[in-house]
Tab-separated table of C-alpha atoms and ligand atoms in Angstrom:
chain	number	residue	atom	x	y	z
A	1	MET	CA	23.868	12.141	-4.976
A	2	VAL	CA	21.677	15.236	-4.676
A	3	HIS	CA	23.300	18.431	-5.514
A	4	LYS	CA	22.424	20.967	-2.839
A	5	LYS	CA	21.889	24.205	-4.993
A	6	THR	CA	19.451	22.348	-7.459
A	7	VAL	CA	17.259	21.369	-4.835
A	8	MET	CA	17.549	23.802	-1.489
A	9	ASN	CA	20.369	26.193	-0.485
A	10	ASP	CA	21.491	25.816	3.036
A	11	ALA	CA	19.609	28.492	4.739
A	12	ASP	CA	16.469	26.959	3.236
A	13	LEU	CA	17.408	23.486	4.402
A	14	THR	CA	17.965	24.773	7.853
A	15	ALA	CA	14.176	26.612	7.675
A	16	PHE	CA	12.655	23.261	6.425
A	17	ARG	CA	14.218	21.681	9.418
A	18	VAL	CA	13.725	23.552	11.902
A	19	ALA	CA	9.888	24.441	10.682
A	20	LEU	CA	8.848	20.939	10.417
A	21	MET	CA	10.385	19.744	14.014
A	22	GLU	CA	8.487	22.568	15.740
A	23	TRP	CA	5.181	21.909	14.017
A	24	TYR	CA	6.079	18.026	15.064
A	25	GLN	CA	6.726	18.763	18.696
A	26	THR	CA	3.452	20.495	18.909
A	27	HIS	CA	1.092	18.576	16.449
A	28	LYS	CA	2.340	15.172	16.729
A	29	ARG	CA	-0.446	12.347	17.513
A	30	ASP	CA	-0.429	10.767	20.624
A	31	LEU	CA	0.295	7.054	19.545
A	32	PRO	CA	1.142	4.028	21.789
A	33	TRP	CA	4.336	3.389	19.520
A	34	ARG	CA	5.633	7.011	20.396
A	35	ASN	CA	5.833	6.600	24.048
A	36	THR	CA	8.745	4.043	23.738
A	37	CYS	CA	11.873	3.639	21.623
A	38	ASP	CA	12.119	-0.122	22.616
A	39	PRO	CA	13.145	-1.680	19.150
A	40	TYR	CA	10.987	-4.414	19.958
A	41	ALA	CA	7.898	-2.151	19.992
A	42	VAL	CA	9.021	0.226	17.256
A	43	TRP	CA	9.632	-2.972	14.914
A	44	ILE	CA	6.314	-4.465	15.557
A	45	SER	CA	4.658	-1.113	15.073
A	46	GLU	CA	6.480	-0.379	11.891
A	47	MET	CA	5.547	-3.694	10.281
A	48	MET	CA	1.882	-3.060	11.096
A	49	LEU	CA	1.831	0.582	10.001
A	50	GLN	CA	3.031	-0.692	6.360
A	51	GLN	CA	0.136	-0.942	4.100
A	52	THR	CA	-2.234	0.099	7.398
A	53	ARG	CA	-3.873	3.358	8.471
A	54	VAL	CA	-2.655	4.188	11.966
A	55	ALA	CA	-6.626	4.053	13.375
A	56	GLN	CA	-6.842	0.737	11.909
A	57	ALA	CA	-3.228	-0.501	13.449
A	58	GLN	CA	-3.407	0.806	16.681
A	59	PRO	CA	-5.701	-1.582	18.564
A	60	TYR	CA	-3.757	-4.325	16.960
A	61	PHE	CA	-0.558	-3.098	18.150
A	62	GLU	CA	-1.882	-2.633	21.797
A	63	ARG	CA	-3.181	-6.670	21.602
A	64	PHE	CA	-0.168	-7.802	19.738
A	65	MET	CA	2.255	-5.971	22.788
A	66	THR	CA	-0.084	-7.362	25.344
A	67	ARG	CA	-0.150	-10.667	24.373
A	68	PHE	CA	3.331	-11.077	23.162
A	69	PRO	CA	5.776	-8.129	24.754
A	70	THR	CA	9.035	-9.556	23.834
A	71	VAL	CA	10.803	-11.110	21.347
A	72	ARG	CA	10.955	-14.235	23.137
A	73	VAL	CA	7.527	-14.640	24.000
A	74	LEU	CA	6.506	-14.075	19.982
A	75	ALA	CA	9.031	-16.543	19.044
A	76	ASP	CA	8.232	-19.324	21.504
A	77	ALA	CA	4.217	-18.551	20.214
A	78	ASP	CA	2.454	-20.940	17.660
A	79	ILE	CA	2.224	-19.181	14.369
A	80	ASP	CA	-1.600	-19.994	14.782
A	81	GLU	CA	-1.833	-17.484	17.365
A	82	VAL	CA	0.100	-14.914	15.687
A	83	LEU	CA	-2.108	-15.020	12.492
A	84	LYS	CA	-5.367	-14.904	14.788
A	85	LEU	CA	-4.064	-12.001	16.215
A	86	TRP	CA	-3.250	-10.317	12.627
A	87	GLU	CA	-6.884	-11.525	11.401
A	88	GLY	CA	-8.218	-8.432	9.609
A	89	LEU	CA	-5.123	-6.575	9.392
A	90	GLY	CA	-4.021	-8.204	5.856
A	91	TYR	CA	-0.745	-8.737	4.049
A	92	TYR	CA	-0.398	-11.728	6.388
A	93	ALA	CA	3.298	-12.160	5.174
A	94	ARG	CA	3.886	-9.472	7.829
A	95	ALA	CA	2.711	-11.680	10.591
A	96	ARG	CA	4.463	-14.850	9.375
A	97	ASN	CA	7.900	-12.851	8.638
A	98	LEU	CA	7.685	-11.105	12.407
A	99	HIS	CA	7.094	-14.826	13.818
A	100	ARG	CA	10.174	-16.000	12.080
A	101	ALA	CA	12.355	-12.867	12.285
A	102	ALA	CA	11.704	-13.539	16.499
A	103	ARG	CA	13.081	-16.769	16.272
A	104	ARG	CA	15.837	-15.770	14.549
A	105	ILE	CA	16.900	-12.858	16.524
A	106	LEU	CA	16.322	-15.226	19.423
A	107	ASP	CA	18.606	-18.032	17.925
A	108	GLU	CA	21.268	-15.678	16.081
A	109	HIS	CA	21.328	-12.447	18.248
A	110	GLY	CA	20.522	-13.345	21.727
A	111	GLY	CA	17.082	-11.794	21.251
A	112	ARG	CA	18.565	-8.409	20.610
A	113	ILE	CA	17.476	-6.577	17.570
A	114	PRO	CA	20.315	-6.248	15.251
A	115	ASP	CA	21.424	-1.948	15.287
A	116	GLU	CA	23.305	-2.424	11.794
A	117	ARG	CA	21.832	-1.972	8.451
A	118	ASP	CA	23.620	-4.922	6.797
A	119	VAL	CA	22.508	-7.493	9.484
A	120	ILE	CA	18.788	-6.393	10.131
A	121	ALA	CA	18.180	-6.375	6.520
A	122	GLN	CA	18.826	-10.145	6.531
A	123	LEU	CA	15.929	-10.877	8.879
A	124	PRO	CA	12.867	-11.927	7.584
A	125	GLY	CA	10.533	-9.069	6.168
A	126	ILE	CA	12.794	-6.431	6.851
A	127	GLY	CA	13.229	-4.055	3.819
A	128	PRO	CA	14.541	-0.821	3.135
A	129	TYR	CA	11.942	1.223	4.758
A	130	SER	CA	11.812	-1.051	8.102
A	131	ALA	CA	15.603	-1.101	8.818
A	132	ALA	CA	15.597	2.669	8.524
A	133	ALA	CA	12.794	3.199	10.525
A	134	ILE	CA	14.019	0.791	13.318
A	135	LEU	CA	17.710	1.872	13.035
A	136	SER	CA	16.612	5.715	13.463
A	137	ILE	CA	13.786	5.539	15.776
A	138	ALA	CA	14.821	2.831	18.354
A	139	TYR	CA	18.896	3.194	17.772
A	140	GLY	CA	18.717	7.140	16.965
A	141	LYS	CA	21.117	6.369	13.574
A	142	ASP	CA	21.024	8.719	10.520
A	143	GLU	CA	19.089	6.675	8.214
A	144	ALA	CA	16.414	8.492	6.263
A	145	VAL	CA	13.220	6.636	6.103
A	146	VAL	CA	11.090	6.867	2.736
A	147	ASP	CA	7.462	5.520	2.928
A	148	GLY	CA	4.429	6.409	0.946
A	149	ASN	CA	3.679	9.956	3.215
A	150	VAL	CA	7.373	10.664	2.828
A	151	ILE	CA	7.377	10.453	-0.932
A	152	ARG	CA	4.037	12.917	-1.093
A	153	VAL	CA	5.991	15.093	0.703
A	154	LEU	CA	8.992	14.953	-0.972
A	155	VAL	CA	7.304	15.070	-4.621
A	156	ARG	CA	5.122	18.274	-3.819
A	157	LEU	CA	7.763	19.843	-2.041
A	158	PHE	CA	10.160	19.515	-4.904
A	159	LEU	CA	7.580	19.806	-7.805
A	160	MET	CA	8.851	16.285	-9.307
A	161	THR	CA	6.721	15.645	-11.894
A	162	GLU	CA	7.954	12.028	-13.236
A	163	PRO	CA	6.381	8.783	-12.664
A	164	SER	CA	6.722	7.927	-8.804
A	165	ASP	CA	6.479	4.381	-9.383
A	166	THR	CA	9.868	3.289	-10.749
A	167	PRO	CA	12.725	2.157	-9.095
A	168	ALA	CA	14.795	5.098	-10.714
A	169	PHE	CA	12.273	7.366	-8.626
A	170	ARG	CA	12.466	5.504	-5.631
A	171	ARG	CA	16.358	5.949	-5.350
A	172	ARG	CA	16.308	9.613	-6.023
A	173	ALA	CA	13.642	9.996	-3.320
A	174	GLY	CA	15.804	8.002	-1.126
A	175	GLU	CA	18.856	10.865	-1.914
A	176	MET	CA	16.444	13.555	-1.224
A	177	ALA	CA	14.856	12.217	2.109
A	178	ALA	CA	18.580	11.820	3.116
A	179	PHE	CA	19.556	15.111	1.841
A	180	LEU	CA	16.628	16.833	4.301
A	181	LEU	CA	17.448	14.523	7.304
A	182	TRP	CA	18.410	16.411	10.342
A	183	PRO	CA	21.904	14.642	11.389
A	184	GLY	CA	21.377	13.892	15.270
A	185	ARG	CA	18.061	13.808	15.049
A	186	ALA	CA	16.834	11.216	12.604
A	187	ALA	CA	14.051	9.657	15.152
A	188	ASP	CA	12.051	12.548	15.645
A	189	PHE	CA	12.928	13.980	11.788
A	190	ASN	CA	11.512	10.819	9.990
A	191	GLN	CA	8.505	10.616	12.011
A	192	ALA	CA	7.830	14.245	11.105
A	193	MET	CA	7.876	13.721	8.028
A	194	MET	CA	5.583	10.986	8.011
A	195	GLU	CA	3.112	12.977	10.463
A	196	LEU	CA	3.150	15.643	7.512
A	197	GLY	CA	2.483	13.459	4.891
A	198	ALA	CA	-0.149	11.662	7.208
A	199	THR	CA	-1.970	14.457	8.827
A	200	ILE	CA	-1.522	17.643	6.257
A	201	CYS	CA	0.204	16.836	3.269
A	202	THR	CA	-2.593	14.043	2.454
A	203	PRO	CA	-3.193	12.500	-1.039
A	204	ARG	CA	-6.281	14.590	-1.270
A	205	SER	CA	-7.409	18.030	-0.158
A	206	PRO	CA	-3.862	18.664	1.320
A	207	ARG	CA	-3.838	21.253	4.244
A	208	CYS	CA	-1.586	23.621	2.471
A	209	ALA	CA	-2.920	26.853	4.399
A	210	VAL	CA	-1.648	25.313	7.831
A	211	CYS	CA	1.398	23.486	6.285
A	212	PRO	CA	4.738	24.403	8.186
A	213	VAL	CA	6.504	24.288	5.320
A	214	ARG	CA	4.390	25.918	2.780
A	215	HIS	CA	6.922	28.677	2.438
A	216	LEU	CA	9.680	26.209	0.835
A	217	CYS	CA	7.236	24.349	-1.378
A	218	GLY	CA	7.541	23.986	-4.723
A	219	THR	CA	4.198	23.047	-5.529
A	220	VAL	CA	2.661	26.058	-3.834
A	221	ALA	CA	5.257	28.411	-5.365
A	222	ARG	CA	4.305	27.499	-8.685
A	223	MET	CA	0.402	27.209	-8.255
A	224	ARG	CA	0.362	23.669	-8.820
A	225	ASN	CA	-2.408	21.663	-7.710
A	226	PRO	CA	-0.754	19.265	-5.291
A	227	GLU	CA	-3.567	16.980	-5.686
A	228	THR	CA	-2.207	15.790	-8.832
A	229	LEU	CA	0.930	14.642	-7.375
A	230	PRO	CA	2.630	12.178	-7.088
A	231	CYS	CA	2.169	11.239	-10.808
A	232	ARG	CA	2.089	7.392	-11.492
A	233	ARG	CA	2.054	5.195	-14.548
A	234	PRO	CA	-1.463	4.369	-15.879
A	235	ARG	CA	-2.624	1.038	-13.994
A	236	ARG	CA	-3.190	-2.094	-15.947
A	237	ALA	CA	-6.819	-3.256	-15.121
A	238	ARG	CA	-6.421	-6.008	-12.453
A	239	PRO	CA	-7.350	-9.889	-13.318
A	240	HIS	CA	-10.584	-11.239	-12.162
A	241	HIS	CA	-10.909	-14.682	-10.877
A	242	ALA	CA	-14.114	-16.673	-9.960
A	243	MET	CA	-13.851	-18.742	-6.980
A	244	THR	CA	-15.949	-20.821	-4.832
A	245	ALA	CA	-16.029	-21.945	-1.465
A	246	GLY	CA	-18.360	-24.049	0.711
A	247	ILE	CA	-19.523	-24.337	4.388
A	248	ILE	CA	-19.628	-28.340	4.517
A	249	LEU	CA	-21.883	-29.273	7.496
A	250	HIS	CA	-21.408	-32.902	9.451
A	251	ASN	CA	-22.266	-34.223	12.663
A	252	ASP	CA	-22.500	-30.977	14.359
A	253	ARG	CA	-19.207	-29.988	12.830
A	254	VAL	CA	-18.069	-28.097	9.939
A	255	LEU	CA	-14.729	-28.404	7.225
A	256	ILE	CA	-12.011	-25.867	7.258
A	257	VAL	CA	-8.581	-26.224	5.888
A	258	GLN	CA	-5.336	-24.449	6.308
A	259	ARG	CA	-3.368	-22.666	3.224
A	260	PRO	CA	0.272	-23.512	2.650
A	261	MET	CA	2.287	-21.588	5.183
A	262	ASP	CA	4.122	-19.687	2.092
A	263	GLY	CA	2.334	-17.835	-0.332
A	264	LEU	CA	-0.898	-15.818	-0.302
A	265	LEU	CA	-2.978	-15.806	2.874
A	266	GLY	CA	-0.412	-18.263	4.106
A	267	GLY	CA	-1.418	-20.173	7.275
A	268	LEU	CA	-4.840	-18.578	7.103
A	269	TRP	CA	-7.937	-21.144	7.422
A	270	GLU	CA	-10.647	-21.013	5.097
A	271	PHE	CA	-13.469	-23.276	3.631
A	272	PRO	CA	-12.885	-25.706	1.334
A	273	GLY	CA	-13.738	-24.842	-2.636
A	274	GLY	CA	-11.206	-23.517	-5.889
A	275	ARG	CA	-11.159	-21.562	-8.612
A	276	LEU	CA	-13.985	-22.077	-11.336
A	277	GLN	CA	-13.228	-23.303	-14.363
A	278	ASP	CA	-14.134	-21.418	-17.918
A	279	GLY	CA	-17.828	-21.991	-18.678
A	280	GLU	CA	-18.496	-23.738	-15.400
A	281	LEU	CA	-21.314	-22.977	-13.025
A	282	PRO	CA	-20.614	-21.956	-9.433
A	283	GLU	CA	-22.312	-25.061	-8.195
A	284	GLU	CA	-20.908	-27.166	-10.864
A	285	GLY	CA	-16.846	-25.901	-9.892
A	286	PHE	CA	-17.643	-26.306	-6.127
A	287	VAL	CA	-18.893	-29.581	-6.434
A	288	ARG	CA	-16.151	-30.838	-8.634
A	289	GLU	CA	-13.482	-29.263	-6.359
A	290	ILE	CA	-14.910	-30.665	-3.102
A	291	ARG	CA	-14.933	-34.280	-4.885
A	292	SER	CA	-11.248	-33.977	-6.951
A	293	THR	CA	-9.277	-32.165	-4.025
A	294	PHE	CA	-11.321	-33.222	-0.862
A	295	GLY	CA	-12.549	-36.678	-1.716
A	296	LEU	CA	-16.275	-35.582	-0.489
A	297	GLU	CA	-19.584	-35.915	-1.992
A	298	VAL	CA	-21.817	-33.278	-0.863
A	299	GLY	CA	-25.624	-32.411	-1.295
A	300	GLY	CA	-28.574	-30.029	-0.439
A	301	LEU	CA	-26.584	-26.887	-1.932
A	302	ARG	CA	-27.702	-23.375	-1.070
A	303	TYR	CA	-26.114	-20.176	-2.258
A	304	LEU	CA	-25.089	-18.010	0.295
A	305	ALA	CA	-23.435	-14.996	-1.217
A	306	ALA	CA	-21.408	-13.651	-3.924
A	307	ILE	CA	-18.319	-12.034	-1.885
A	308	ARG	CA	-15.874	-9.479	-4.043
A	309	HIS	CA	-12.735	-8.900	-2.721
A	310	ALA	CA	-9.698	-6.953	-3.862
A	311	PHE	CA	-5.811	-8.110	-3.705
A	312	THR	CA	-3.201	-6.134	-4.823
A	313	HIS	CA	-2.800	-7.585	-8.299
A	314	PHE	CA	-6.041	-9.398	-8.696
A	315	GLU	CA	-9.582	-9.551	-7.773
A	316	ILE	CA	-11.795	-12.504	-6.866
A	317	THR	CA	-15.320	-13.144	-6.519
A	318	LEU	CA	-16.054	-15.915	-4.175
A	319	HIS	CA	-19.240	-18.117	-4.508
A	320	GLY	CA	-20.125	-19.231	-1.135
A	321	PHE	CA	-22.464	-22.241	-0.630
A	322	LEU	CA	-23.781	-24.036	2.317
A	323	CYS	CA	-24.323	-27.887	2.045
A	324	GLU	CA	-23.913	-31.202	3.555
A	325	TRP	CA	-21.742	-33.858	3.596
A	326	ILE	CA	-23.018	-37.128	1.847
A	327	SER	CA	-19.870	-39.586	1.802
A	328	GLY	CA	-16.007	-39.614	1.677
A	329	GLU	CA	-13.155	-39.397	3.837
A	330	ARG	CA	-11.211	-36.043	3.686
A	331	ALA	CA	-8.302	-36.494	1.461
A	332	TYR	CA	-6.493	-33.445	2.542
A	333	PRO	CA	-3.880	-32.965	4.998
A	334	SER	CA	-4.588	-29.916	6.645
A	335	ALA	CA	-8.470	-30.594	6.794
A	336	VAL	CA	-10.209	-30.535	10.040
A	337	TRP	CA	-13.728	-30.859	10.933
A	338	VAL	CA	-14.537	-28.527	14.189
A	339	THR	CA	-17.216	-27.063	16.032
A	340	GLU	CA	-19.046	-24.204	15.330
A	341	THR	CA	-17.851	-22.604	18.668
A	342	GLU	CA	-14.265	-23.519	17.437
A	343	LEU	CA	-14.294	-21.834	14.708
A	344	ALA	CA	-13.627	-18.764	16.510
A	345	GLY	CA	-10.057	-19.896	17.761
A	346	PHE	CA	-8.974	-20.208	14.016
A	347	ALA	CA	-7.665	-16.784	11.631
A	348	PHE	CA	-9.671	-16.583	8.570
A	349	SER	CA	-9.121	-14.286	5.738
A	350	SER	CA	-11.436	-11.326	5.172
A	351	ALA	CA	-13.493	-13.118	2.062
A	352	HIS	CA	-14.029	-16.383	4.364
A	353	ASN	CA	-14.957	-14.025	7.252
A	354	ARG	CA	-17.781	-12.610	5.218
A	355	LEU	CA	-18.702	-15.976	4.102
A	356	MET	CA	-19.129	-17.295	7.706
A	357	THR	CA	-21.130	-14.056	8.476
A	358	ALA	CA	-23.258	-14.563	5.592
A	359	TRP	CA	-23.574	-17.945	6.762
A	360	ARG	CA	-24.653	-16.947	10.312
A	361	GLU	CA	-27.036	-14.276	8.920
A	362	ASN	CA	-28.790	-16.689	6.740
A	363	ALA	CA	-29.214	-19.360	9.727
A	364	THR	CA	-32.145	-18.272	10.681
A	365	SER	CA	-34.088	-21.125	10.021
A	366	ALA	CA	-33.631	-24.458	11.546
A	367	GLN	CA	-32.624	-26.161	8.526
A	368	LEU	CA	-29.664	-23.827	7.985
A	369	ARG	CA	-28.449	-24.058	11.718
A	370	LEU	CA	-25.586	-26.029	12.526
A	371	LEU	CA	-26.034	-26.525	16.274
B	401	SF4	S1	2.299	23.215	1.027
B	401	SF4	FE1	0.728	21.758	0.679
B	401	SF4	S2	1.805	20.545	-1.190
B	401	SF4	FE2	3.347	21.731	0.030
B	401	SF4	S3	3.900	20.328	1.603
B	401	SF4	FE3	2.684	21.588	2.746
B	401	SF4	S4	0.753	20.419	2.355
B	401	SF4	FE4	2.304	19.426	1.090
């Protein structure tokens, strides 16, 4: 529990709430999910906004809500179509979890998104943050939201200098947020805290001069540089993996494979290939993988591009090739041959989309064209 007197007295607490809420009512951005308290729309927007900036999420949200306007429509959809609409937004587990959760909501809750913490937390992809956001914004419950924006505001407001990426800190931040929360006004208050972090108390160049709560801010009072907060433990270097993938042409078609539904980029499609072994040249590794994993012989290899991509915990360099099928039957369950036109109907990861772009940009000569 947070002890009030060590954090903020009652007068300052009231002043903080009033100043924040008045500022929010005047300055909040007009965002499509703010025009509704439909729990389904709130749920979709909160899932999209995790790890994603508002400007990037907005067009995805509008397309998603147009195509899947209700829990039932989403539950009835094919996961491939859901992933296709999510393509480019990253963290694809969110899309798979939305789809799974929609089916559970339909089967177990009659199509209504649960309004109790213990029940909603059982749904796939609903963690403490999303549960608090849905319960407060859609159902008006007094649940405090703690996301990256809120943590940044809390840390600077209370001048919290310990590393912010520990479980103990997250617990403390949760207590602080619950302490500040305006009972009965959680929907707007939570959104105001997030909005302050997103638009004023930003990671770099925070706009303290126009901040509505600067008179209560510990960082400003002690003349500390807010950009140095939150503190984080030093990050370990991300491991790097060298991968290969190739666009294999055969009879006006190209081979693509679907990743297993569970795991990284689950359900997305990609061009066949695999990881390079130590000391192996990219073309050697590609041919070996195509032979051993896919049962194919290929020839006429052309190097297309080296594509670097960073995931949360590691980075890859994807060596991309263009080549032709020579012999063999595809010995891989999810592999299919498709035309170039049909490729547009499949959801690809960012790295493989860039490989496709490299192929098209290089396909200026007849020799490289598929069709
Ligand atoms: S005064 Fe500056 S550091 Fe403090 S909460 Fe406002 S923007 Fe953040």
